[in-house]
Tab-separated table of C-alpha atoms in Angstrom:
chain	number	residue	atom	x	y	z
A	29	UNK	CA	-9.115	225.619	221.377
A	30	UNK	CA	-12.922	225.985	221.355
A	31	UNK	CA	-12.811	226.644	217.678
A	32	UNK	CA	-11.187	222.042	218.157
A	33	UNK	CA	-14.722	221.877	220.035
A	34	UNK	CA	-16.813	223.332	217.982
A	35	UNK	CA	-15.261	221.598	215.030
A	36	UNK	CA	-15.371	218.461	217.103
A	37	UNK	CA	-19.583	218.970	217.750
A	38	UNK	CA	-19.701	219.776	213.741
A	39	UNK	CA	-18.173	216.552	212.629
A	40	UNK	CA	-19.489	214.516	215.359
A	41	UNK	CA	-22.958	215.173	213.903
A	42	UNK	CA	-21.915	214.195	210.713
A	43	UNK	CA	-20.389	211.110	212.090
A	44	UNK	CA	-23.632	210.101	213.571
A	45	UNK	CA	-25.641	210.568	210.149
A	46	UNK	CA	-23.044	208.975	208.006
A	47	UNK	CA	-23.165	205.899	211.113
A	48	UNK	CA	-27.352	205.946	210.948
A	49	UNK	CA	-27.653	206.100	207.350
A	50	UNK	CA	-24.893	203.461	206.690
A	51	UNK	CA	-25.712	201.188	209.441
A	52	UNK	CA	-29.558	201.277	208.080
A	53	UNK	CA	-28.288	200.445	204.242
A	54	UNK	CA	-26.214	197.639	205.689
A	55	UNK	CA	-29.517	195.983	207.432
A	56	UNK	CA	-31.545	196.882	204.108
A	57	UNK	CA	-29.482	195.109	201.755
A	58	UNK	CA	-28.446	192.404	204.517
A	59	UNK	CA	-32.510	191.698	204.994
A	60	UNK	CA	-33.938	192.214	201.195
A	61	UNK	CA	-30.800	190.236	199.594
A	62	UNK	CA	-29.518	187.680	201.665
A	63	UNK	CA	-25.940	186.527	202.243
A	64	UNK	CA	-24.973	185.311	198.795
A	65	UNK	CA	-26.286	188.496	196.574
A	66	UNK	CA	-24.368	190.817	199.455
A	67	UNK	CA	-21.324	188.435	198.688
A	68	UNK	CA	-22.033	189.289	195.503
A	69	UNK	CA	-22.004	193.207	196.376
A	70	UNK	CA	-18.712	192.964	198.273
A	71	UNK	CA	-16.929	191.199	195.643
A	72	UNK	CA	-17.996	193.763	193.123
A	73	UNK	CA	-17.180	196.702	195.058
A	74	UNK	CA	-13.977	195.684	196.049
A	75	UNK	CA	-12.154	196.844	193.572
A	76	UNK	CA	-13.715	200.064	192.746
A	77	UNK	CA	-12.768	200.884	196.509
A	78	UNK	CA	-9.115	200.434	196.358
A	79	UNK	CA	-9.420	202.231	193.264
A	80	UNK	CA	-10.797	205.288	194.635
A	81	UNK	CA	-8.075	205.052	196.796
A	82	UNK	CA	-5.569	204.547	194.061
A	83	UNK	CA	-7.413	207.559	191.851
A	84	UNK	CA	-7.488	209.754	194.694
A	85	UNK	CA	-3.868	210.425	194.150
A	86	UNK	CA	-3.716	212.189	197.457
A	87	UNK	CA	-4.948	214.903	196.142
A	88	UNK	CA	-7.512	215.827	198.761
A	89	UNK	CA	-4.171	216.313	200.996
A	90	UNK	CA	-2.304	218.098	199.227
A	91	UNK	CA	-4.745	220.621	198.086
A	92	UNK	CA	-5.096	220.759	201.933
A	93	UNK	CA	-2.071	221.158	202.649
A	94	UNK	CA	-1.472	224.210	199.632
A	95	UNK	CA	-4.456	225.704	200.425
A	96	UNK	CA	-3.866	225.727	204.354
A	97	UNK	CA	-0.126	227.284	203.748
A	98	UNK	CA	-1.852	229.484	201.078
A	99	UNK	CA	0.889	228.551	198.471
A	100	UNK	CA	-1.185	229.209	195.417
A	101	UNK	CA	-4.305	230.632	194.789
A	102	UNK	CA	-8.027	228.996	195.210
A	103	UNK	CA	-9.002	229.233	191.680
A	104	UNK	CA	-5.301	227.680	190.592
A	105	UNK	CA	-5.959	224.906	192.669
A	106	UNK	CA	-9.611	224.085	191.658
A	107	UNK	CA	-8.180	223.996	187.903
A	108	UNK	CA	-5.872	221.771	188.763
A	109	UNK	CA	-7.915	219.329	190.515
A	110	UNK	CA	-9.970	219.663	187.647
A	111	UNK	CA	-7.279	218.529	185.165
A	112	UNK	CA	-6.468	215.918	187.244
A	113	UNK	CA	-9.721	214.078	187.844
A	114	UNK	CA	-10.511	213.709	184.075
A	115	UNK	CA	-7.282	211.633	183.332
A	116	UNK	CA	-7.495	209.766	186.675
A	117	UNK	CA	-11.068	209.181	185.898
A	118	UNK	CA	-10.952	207.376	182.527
A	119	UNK	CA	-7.588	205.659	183.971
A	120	UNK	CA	-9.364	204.057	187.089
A	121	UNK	CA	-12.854	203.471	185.076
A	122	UNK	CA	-10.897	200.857	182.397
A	123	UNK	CA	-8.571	199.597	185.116
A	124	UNK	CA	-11.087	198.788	187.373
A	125	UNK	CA	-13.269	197.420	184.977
A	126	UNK	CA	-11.006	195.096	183.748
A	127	UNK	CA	-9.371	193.707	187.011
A	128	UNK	CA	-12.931	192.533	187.646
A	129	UNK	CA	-13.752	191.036	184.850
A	130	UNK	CA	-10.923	189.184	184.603
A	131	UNK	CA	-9.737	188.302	188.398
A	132	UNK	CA	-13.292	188.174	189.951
A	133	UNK	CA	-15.921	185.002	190.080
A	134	UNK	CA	-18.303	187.792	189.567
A	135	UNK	CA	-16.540	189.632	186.149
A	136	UNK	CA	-18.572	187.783	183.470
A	137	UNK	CA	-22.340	189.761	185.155
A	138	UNK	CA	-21.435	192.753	182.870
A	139	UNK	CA	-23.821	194.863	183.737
A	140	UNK	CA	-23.453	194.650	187.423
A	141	UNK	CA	-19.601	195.036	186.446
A	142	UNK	CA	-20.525	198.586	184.730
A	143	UNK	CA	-22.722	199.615	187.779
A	144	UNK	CA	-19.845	199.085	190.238
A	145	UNK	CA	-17.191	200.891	188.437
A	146	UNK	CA	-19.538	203.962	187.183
A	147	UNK	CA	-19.208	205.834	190.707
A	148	UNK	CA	-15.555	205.930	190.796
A	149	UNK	CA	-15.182	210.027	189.080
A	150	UNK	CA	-17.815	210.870	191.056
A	151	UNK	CA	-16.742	209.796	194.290
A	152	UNK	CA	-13.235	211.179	193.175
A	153	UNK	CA	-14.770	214.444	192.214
A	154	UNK	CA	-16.103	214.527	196.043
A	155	UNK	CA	-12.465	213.682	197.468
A	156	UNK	CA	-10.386	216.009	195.343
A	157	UNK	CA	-12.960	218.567	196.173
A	158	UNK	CA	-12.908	218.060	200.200
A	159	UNK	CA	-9.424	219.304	199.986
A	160	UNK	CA	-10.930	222.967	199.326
A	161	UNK	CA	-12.923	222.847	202.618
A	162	UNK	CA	-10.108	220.851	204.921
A	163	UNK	CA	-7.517	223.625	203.542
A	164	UNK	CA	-9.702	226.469	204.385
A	165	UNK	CA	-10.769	224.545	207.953
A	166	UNK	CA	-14.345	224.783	206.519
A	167	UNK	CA	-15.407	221.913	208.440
A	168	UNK	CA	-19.209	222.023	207.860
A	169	UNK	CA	-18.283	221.541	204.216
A	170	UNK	CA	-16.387	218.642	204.399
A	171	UNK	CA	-18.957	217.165	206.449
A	172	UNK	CA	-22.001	217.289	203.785
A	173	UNK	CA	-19.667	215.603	201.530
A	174	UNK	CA	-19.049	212.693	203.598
A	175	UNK	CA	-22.755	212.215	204.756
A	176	UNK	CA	-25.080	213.144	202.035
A	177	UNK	CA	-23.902	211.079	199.668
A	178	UNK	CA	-25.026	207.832	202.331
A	179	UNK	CA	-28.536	209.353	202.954
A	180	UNK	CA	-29.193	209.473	199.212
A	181	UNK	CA	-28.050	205.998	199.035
A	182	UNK	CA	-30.545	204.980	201.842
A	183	UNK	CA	-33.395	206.573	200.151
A	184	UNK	CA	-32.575	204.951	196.184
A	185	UNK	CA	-31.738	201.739	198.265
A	186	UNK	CA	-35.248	202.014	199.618
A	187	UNK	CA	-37.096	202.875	196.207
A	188	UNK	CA	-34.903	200.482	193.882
A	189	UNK	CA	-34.218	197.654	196.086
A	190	UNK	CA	-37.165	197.457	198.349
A	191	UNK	CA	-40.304	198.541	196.356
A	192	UNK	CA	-38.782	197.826	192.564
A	193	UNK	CA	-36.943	194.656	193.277
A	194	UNK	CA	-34.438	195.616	191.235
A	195	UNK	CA	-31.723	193.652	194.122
A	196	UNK	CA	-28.338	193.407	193.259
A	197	UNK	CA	-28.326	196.607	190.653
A	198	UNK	CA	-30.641	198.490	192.757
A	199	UNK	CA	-27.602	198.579	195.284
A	200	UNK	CA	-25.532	199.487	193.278
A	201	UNK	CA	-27.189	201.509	191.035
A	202	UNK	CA	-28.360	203.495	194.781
A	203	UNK	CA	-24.512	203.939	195.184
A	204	UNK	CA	-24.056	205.461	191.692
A	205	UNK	CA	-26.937	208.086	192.587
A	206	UNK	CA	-25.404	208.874	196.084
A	207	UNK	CA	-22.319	210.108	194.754
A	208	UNK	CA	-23.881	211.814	191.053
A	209	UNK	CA	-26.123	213.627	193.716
A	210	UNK	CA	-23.243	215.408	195.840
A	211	UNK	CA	-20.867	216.048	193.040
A	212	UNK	CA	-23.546	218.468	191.044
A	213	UNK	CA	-24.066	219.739	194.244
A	214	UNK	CA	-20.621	220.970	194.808
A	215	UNK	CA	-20.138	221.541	191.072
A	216	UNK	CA	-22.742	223.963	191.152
A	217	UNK	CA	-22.403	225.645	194.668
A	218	UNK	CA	-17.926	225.881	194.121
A	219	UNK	CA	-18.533	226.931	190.835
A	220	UNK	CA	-16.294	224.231	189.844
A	221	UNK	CA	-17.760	223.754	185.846
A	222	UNK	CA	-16.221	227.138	184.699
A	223	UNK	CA	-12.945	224.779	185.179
A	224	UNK	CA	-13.722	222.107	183.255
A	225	UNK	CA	-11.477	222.914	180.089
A	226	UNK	CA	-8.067	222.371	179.552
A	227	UNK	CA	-7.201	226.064	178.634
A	228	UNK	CA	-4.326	227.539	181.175
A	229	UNK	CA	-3.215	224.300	182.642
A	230	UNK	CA	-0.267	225.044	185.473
A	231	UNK	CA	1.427	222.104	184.877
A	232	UNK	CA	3.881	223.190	187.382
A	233	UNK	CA	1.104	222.959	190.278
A	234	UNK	CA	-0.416	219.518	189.119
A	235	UNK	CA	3.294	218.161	189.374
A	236	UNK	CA	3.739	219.853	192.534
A	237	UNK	CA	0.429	218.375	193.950
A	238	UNK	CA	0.907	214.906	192.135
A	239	UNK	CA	5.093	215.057	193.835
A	240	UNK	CA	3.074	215.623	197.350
A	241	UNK	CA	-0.290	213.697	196.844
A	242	UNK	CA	1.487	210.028	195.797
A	243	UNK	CA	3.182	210.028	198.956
A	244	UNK	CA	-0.509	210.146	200.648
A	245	UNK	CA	-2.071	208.246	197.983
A	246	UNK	CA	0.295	205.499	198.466
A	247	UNK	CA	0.530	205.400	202.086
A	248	UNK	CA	-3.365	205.149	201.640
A	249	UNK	CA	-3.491	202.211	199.454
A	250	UNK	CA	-1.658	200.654	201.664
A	251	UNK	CA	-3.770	201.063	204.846
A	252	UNK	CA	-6.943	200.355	202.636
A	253	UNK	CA	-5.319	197.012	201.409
A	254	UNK	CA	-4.746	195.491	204.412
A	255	UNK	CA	-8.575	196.432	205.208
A	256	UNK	CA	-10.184	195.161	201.669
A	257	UNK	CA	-7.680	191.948	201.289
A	258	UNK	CA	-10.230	189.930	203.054
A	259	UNK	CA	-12.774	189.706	200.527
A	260	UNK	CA	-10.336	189.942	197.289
A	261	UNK	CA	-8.584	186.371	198.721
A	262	UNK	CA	-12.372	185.238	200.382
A	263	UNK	CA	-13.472	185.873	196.271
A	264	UNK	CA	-10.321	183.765	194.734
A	265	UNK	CA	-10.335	180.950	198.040
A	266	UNK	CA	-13.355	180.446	199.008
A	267	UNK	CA	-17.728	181.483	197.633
A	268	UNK	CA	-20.401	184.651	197.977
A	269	UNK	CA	-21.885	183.359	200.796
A	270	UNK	CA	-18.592	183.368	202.921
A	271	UNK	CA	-17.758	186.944	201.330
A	272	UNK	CA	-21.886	188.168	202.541
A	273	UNK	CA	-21.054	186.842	206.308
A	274	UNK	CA	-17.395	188.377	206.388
A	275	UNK	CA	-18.329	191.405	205.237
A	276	UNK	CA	-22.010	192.112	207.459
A	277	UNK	CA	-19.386	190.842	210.624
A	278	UNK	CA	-16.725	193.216	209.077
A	279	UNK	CA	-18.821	196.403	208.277
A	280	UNK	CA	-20.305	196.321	212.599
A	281	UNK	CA	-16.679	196.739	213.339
A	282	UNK	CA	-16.051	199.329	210.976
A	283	UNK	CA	-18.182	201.595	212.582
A	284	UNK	CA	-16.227	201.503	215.597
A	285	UNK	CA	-13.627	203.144	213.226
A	286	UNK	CA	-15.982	205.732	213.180
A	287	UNK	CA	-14.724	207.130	216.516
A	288	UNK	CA	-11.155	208.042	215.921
A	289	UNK	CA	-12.184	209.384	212.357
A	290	UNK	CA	-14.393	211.582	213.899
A	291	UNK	CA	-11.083	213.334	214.642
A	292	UNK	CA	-9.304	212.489	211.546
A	293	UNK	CA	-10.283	215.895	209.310
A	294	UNK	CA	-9.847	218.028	212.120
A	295	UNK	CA	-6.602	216.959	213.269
A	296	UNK	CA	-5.213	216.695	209.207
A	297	UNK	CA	-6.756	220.233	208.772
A	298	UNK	CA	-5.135	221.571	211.986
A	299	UNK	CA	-1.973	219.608	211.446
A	300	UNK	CA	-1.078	221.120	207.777
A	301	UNK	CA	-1.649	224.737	209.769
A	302	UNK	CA	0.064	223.834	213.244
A	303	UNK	CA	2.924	226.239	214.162
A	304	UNK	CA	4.363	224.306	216.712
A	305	UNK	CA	3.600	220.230	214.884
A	306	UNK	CA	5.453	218.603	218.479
A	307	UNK	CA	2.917	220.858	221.217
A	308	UNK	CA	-0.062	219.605	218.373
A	309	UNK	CA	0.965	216.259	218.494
A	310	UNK	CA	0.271	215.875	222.625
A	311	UNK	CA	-2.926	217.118	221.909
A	312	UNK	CA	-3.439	214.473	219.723
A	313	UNK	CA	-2.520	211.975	221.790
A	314	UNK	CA	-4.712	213.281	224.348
A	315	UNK	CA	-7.707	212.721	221.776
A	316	UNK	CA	-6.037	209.077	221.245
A	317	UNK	CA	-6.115	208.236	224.861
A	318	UNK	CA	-9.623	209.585	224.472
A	319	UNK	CA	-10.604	207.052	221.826
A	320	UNK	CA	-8.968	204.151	222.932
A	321	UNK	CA	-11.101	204.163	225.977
A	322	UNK	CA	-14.387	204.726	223.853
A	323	UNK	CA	-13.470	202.126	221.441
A	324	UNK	CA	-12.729	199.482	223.935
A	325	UNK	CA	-15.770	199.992	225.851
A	326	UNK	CA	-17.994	199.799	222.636
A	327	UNK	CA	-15.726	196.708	221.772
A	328	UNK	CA	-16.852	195.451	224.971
A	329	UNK	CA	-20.665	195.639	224.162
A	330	UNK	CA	-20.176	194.652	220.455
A	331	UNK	CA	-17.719	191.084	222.086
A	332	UNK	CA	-20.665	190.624	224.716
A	333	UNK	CA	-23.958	191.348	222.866
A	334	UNK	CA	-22.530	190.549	219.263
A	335	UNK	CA	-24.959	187.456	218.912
A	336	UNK	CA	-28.351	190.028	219.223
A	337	UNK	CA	-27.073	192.509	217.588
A	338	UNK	CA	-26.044	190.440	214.339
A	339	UNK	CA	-29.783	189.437	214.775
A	340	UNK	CA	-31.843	191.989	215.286
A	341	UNK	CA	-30.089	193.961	212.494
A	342	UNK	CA	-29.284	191.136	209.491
A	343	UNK	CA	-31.669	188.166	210.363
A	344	UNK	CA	-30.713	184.313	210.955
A	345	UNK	CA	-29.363	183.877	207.765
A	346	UNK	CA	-25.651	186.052	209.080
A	347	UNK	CA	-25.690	184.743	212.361
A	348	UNK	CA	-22.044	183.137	211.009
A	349	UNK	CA	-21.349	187.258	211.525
A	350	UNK	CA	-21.166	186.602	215.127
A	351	UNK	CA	-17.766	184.877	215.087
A	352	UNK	CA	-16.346	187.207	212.185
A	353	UNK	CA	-16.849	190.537	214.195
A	354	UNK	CA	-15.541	188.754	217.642
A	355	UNK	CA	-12.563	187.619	215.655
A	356	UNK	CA	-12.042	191.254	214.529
A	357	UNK	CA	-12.647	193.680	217.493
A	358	UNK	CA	-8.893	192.644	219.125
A	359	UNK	CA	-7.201	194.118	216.051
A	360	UNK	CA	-9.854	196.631	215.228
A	361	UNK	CA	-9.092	198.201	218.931
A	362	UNK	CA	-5.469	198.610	218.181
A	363	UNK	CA	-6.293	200.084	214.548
A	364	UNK	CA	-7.260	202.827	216.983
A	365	UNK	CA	-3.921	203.807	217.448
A	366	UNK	CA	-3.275	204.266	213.407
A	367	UNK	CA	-6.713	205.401	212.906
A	368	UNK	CA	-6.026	208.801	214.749
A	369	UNK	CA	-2.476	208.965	214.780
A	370	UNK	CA	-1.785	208.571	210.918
A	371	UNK	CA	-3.651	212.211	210.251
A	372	UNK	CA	-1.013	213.901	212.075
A	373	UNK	CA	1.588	212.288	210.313
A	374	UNK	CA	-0.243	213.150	207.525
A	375	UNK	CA	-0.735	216.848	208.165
A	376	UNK	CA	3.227	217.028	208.754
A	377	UNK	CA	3.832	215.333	205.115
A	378	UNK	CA	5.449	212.622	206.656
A	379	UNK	CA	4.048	208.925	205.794
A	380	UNK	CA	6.719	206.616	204.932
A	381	UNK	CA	6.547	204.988	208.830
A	382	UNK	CA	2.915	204.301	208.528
A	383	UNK	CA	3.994	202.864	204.431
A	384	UNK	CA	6.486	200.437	206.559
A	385	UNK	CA	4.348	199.228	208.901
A	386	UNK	CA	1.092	198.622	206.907
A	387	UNK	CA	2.830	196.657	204.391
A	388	UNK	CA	4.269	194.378	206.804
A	389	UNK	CA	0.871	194.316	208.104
A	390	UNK	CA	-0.313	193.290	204.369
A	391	UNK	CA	2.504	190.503	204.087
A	392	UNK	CA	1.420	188.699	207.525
A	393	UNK	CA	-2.393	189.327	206.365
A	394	UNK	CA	-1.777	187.368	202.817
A	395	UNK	CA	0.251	184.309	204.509
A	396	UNK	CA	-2.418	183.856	207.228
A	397	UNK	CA	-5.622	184.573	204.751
A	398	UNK	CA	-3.802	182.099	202.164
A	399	UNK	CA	-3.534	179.381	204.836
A	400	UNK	CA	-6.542	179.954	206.912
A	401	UNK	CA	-9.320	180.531	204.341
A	402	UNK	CA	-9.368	177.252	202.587
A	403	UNK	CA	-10.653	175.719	205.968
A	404	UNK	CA	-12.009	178.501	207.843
A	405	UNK	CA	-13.570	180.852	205.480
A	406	UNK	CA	-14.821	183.924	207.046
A	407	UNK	CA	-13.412	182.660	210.264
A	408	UNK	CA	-10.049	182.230	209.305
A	409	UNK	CA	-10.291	185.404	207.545
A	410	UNK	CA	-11.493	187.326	210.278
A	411	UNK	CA	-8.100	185.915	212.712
A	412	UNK	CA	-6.239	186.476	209.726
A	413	UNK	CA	-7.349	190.218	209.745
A	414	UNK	CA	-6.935	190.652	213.348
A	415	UNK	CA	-3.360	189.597	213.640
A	416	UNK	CA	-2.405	191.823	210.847
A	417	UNK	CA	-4.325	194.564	212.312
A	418	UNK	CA	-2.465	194.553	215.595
A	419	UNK	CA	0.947	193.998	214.385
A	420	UNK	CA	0.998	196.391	211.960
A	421	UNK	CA	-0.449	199.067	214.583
A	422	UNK	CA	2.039	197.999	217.113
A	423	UNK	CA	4.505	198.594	214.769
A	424	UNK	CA	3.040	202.605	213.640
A	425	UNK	CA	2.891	203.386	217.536
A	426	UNK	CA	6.858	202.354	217.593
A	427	UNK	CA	7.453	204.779	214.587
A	428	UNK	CA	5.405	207.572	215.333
A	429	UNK	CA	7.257	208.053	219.016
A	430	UNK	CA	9.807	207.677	217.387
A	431	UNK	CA	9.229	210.623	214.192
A	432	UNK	CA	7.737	212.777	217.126
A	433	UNK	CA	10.195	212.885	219.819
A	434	UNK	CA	8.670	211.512	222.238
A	435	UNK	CA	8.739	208.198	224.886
A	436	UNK	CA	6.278	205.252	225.577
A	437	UNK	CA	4.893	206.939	228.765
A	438	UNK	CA	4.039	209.579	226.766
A	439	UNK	CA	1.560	207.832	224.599
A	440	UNK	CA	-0.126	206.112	227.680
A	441	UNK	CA	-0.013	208.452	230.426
A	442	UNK	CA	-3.293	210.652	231.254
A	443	UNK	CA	-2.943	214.216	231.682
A	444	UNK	CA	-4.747	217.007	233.066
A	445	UNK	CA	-5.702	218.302	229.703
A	446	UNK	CA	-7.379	214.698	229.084
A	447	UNK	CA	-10.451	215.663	231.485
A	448	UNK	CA	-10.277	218.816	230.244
A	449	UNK	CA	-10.711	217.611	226.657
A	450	UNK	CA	-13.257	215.151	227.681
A	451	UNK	CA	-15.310	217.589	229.411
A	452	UNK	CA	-15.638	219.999	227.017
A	453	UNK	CA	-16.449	216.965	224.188
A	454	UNK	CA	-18.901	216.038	226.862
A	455	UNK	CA	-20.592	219.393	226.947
A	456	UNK	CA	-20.326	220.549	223.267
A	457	UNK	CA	-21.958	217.586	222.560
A	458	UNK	CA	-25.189	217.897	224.851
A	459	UNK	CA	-25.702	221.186	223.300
């Protein structure tokens, strides 16, 4: 168990840079731009999100879950991914491209178009690759992908947005450079580029990781959906400006989220290698019980203090934010639940209760959005979100007992092993 804790202190650091160098890109671009030009921002990057989702393919887990049961060989695996992020690539780069120019009020700025959807193989390059380091429970690894990437940002945001005024494509030009910067990196340090040919393709392993991945990919489509909905219906229903204050309101909540994920790779990682999945899964829930309570404390602060915070970090101009992130914390607090538990589901290859769920969280989010935007805007967005949130997490709790074996009290009784676990998070921590 101390190699959980050390783990734990590894990505716990990471959490906290990726947090720091997020939250300080949010209040550049919130402060320099304004909260039409972010609307702007979040309309264009909608789509290339979901699509990273939708490119990812699942690959990342499944070449976790091979590598961690050692079913085929490291340098089989790499070639595969390989082969599989060039099609995907191209595929998501022209689909992308044109679902924004022709279903968003921002597809006919061209260039800004191009600039959104440029990242995409790069930041798939970085997920397929993570699946190397969950697999071998290099944690460290996995970590510099997920934060390096945001600290370049910061720094290009600062040169090409601040000093250059180059605004709207500075940000997301400083995205394009975040994730060009990590994959070289990786290219270069896995040795990945002596596998960029399409001589001995196993086309039995890419349909075996494809067969495995689509069950994650889709599952994770879902859950991003229900999360990136918002602004696609705020774009059709409603302006920029309402997108900018949903989306400043929206991204202080999301780092809440931050929390359970800092369990998420460890428990996946650990999950595809448990030998006993049902005496793993109470430890999980110990780390849920964990979270909840962290997550609802923060909540707490955020509810309370939202109306200085929004200030002090965005400026006058989002103080609209205020509402938007009260609105949310209700359902973001129960996302909790999904947040933590989903990546044990996931390490056991089984997804389709969290599919279920999530897309009746998806139908209730559309109805509500499609009423509630035309008169609320952000607002009604925001209650829209939260409702969908919670039912659909209410919902995941019922399956996952359920899948697992296990009763109600279960889930919401505290243990022993919860101090313990606490403790020892406490103390890995301070050192």
């Amino acid at each position: 168990m101390s190699n959980f804790f050390k783990d734990l202190a590894s990505v716990g650091l990471s959490k906290i840079l990726i947090i720091v160098f997020g939250l300080l890109n949010t209040v550049l671009i919130a402060r320099l731009l304004g909260p039409t030009a972010n609307g702007v921002i979040g309309s264009l990057s909608v789509y290339p999100t979901l699509f990273m989702t939708i490119g990812s393919l699942g690959i990342r887990q499944s070449a976790t879950y091979f590598v961690g049961q050692k079913m085929y060989g490291i340098d089989d695996i790499k070639r595969a991914i390989v082969n599989i992020w060039f099609i995907t690539s191209i595929v998501c780069v022209l689909a992308c491209f044109l679902l924004i120019y022709f279903f968003s009020s921002n597809g006919n700025k061209l260039i800004l178009v191009a600039l959104s959807v440029i990242p995409i193989p790069f930041s798939l390059f970085n997920t397929y690759s993570s699946g190397i380091f969950l697999g071998q429970n290099n944690i460290s690894g996995f970590n510099r992908i997920n934060w390096l990437p945001t600290m370049i940002t910061f720094v290009s945001n600062i040169l090409l947005v601040w000093i250059f005024k180059f605004n709207i494509s500075g940000a997301l030009l400083a995205t394009l450079i975040g994730n060009i910067s990590i994959s070289f990196l990786f290219a270069f340090k896995e040795d990945f580029f002596k596998y960029f040919n399409f001589r001995n393709i196993d086309f039995e392993l890419i349909k075996s990781m494809l067969k495995l991945g689509l069950i994650y990919a889709v599952s994770l489509l879902i859950i991003n959906l229900n999360y990136k909905l918002d602004v696609i219906l705020l774009d059709r229903l409603s302006n920029n400006y309402e997108i900018g204050i949903y989306g400043k309101g929206a991204a202080l909540m999301e780092y809440l989220w931050q929390i359970p994920m800092l369990l998420s790779s460890i428990i996946f990682a650990r999950s595809a290698n448990a030998k006993d999945g049902k005496a793993f899964s109470y430890k999980v829930l110990s780390l849920l019980r964990i979270s909840f309570i962290i997550v609802f404390v923060a909540s707490v602060f955020l509810f309370v203090l939202a109306p200085y915070i929004v200030l002090l970090l965005f400026g006058e101009e989002f103080n609209a934010s205020v509402s938007v992130l009260r609105l949310l914390l209700p359902g973001v607090l129960l996302m909790t639940i999904v947040k933590v538990l989903y990546v044990d589901l996931a390490g056991k290859g089984n997804l389709w209760g969290s599919i279920k769920s999530m897309t009746i969280g998806i139908i209730i989010n559309i109805i509500l959005n499609i009423i509630l935007i035309p008169k609320y805007g952000a607002n009604g967005s925001a209650f829209s979100s939260a409702v969908s949130y919670s039912i659909a997490s209410i919902l995941f709790l019922y399956y996952y007992i359920n899948q697992i074996g296990l009763s109600f009290s279960d889930v919401v009784k505290f243990s022993s092993e919860d101090k313990v676990y606490f403790d020892k998070i406490i103390k890995k921590f301070k050192r």
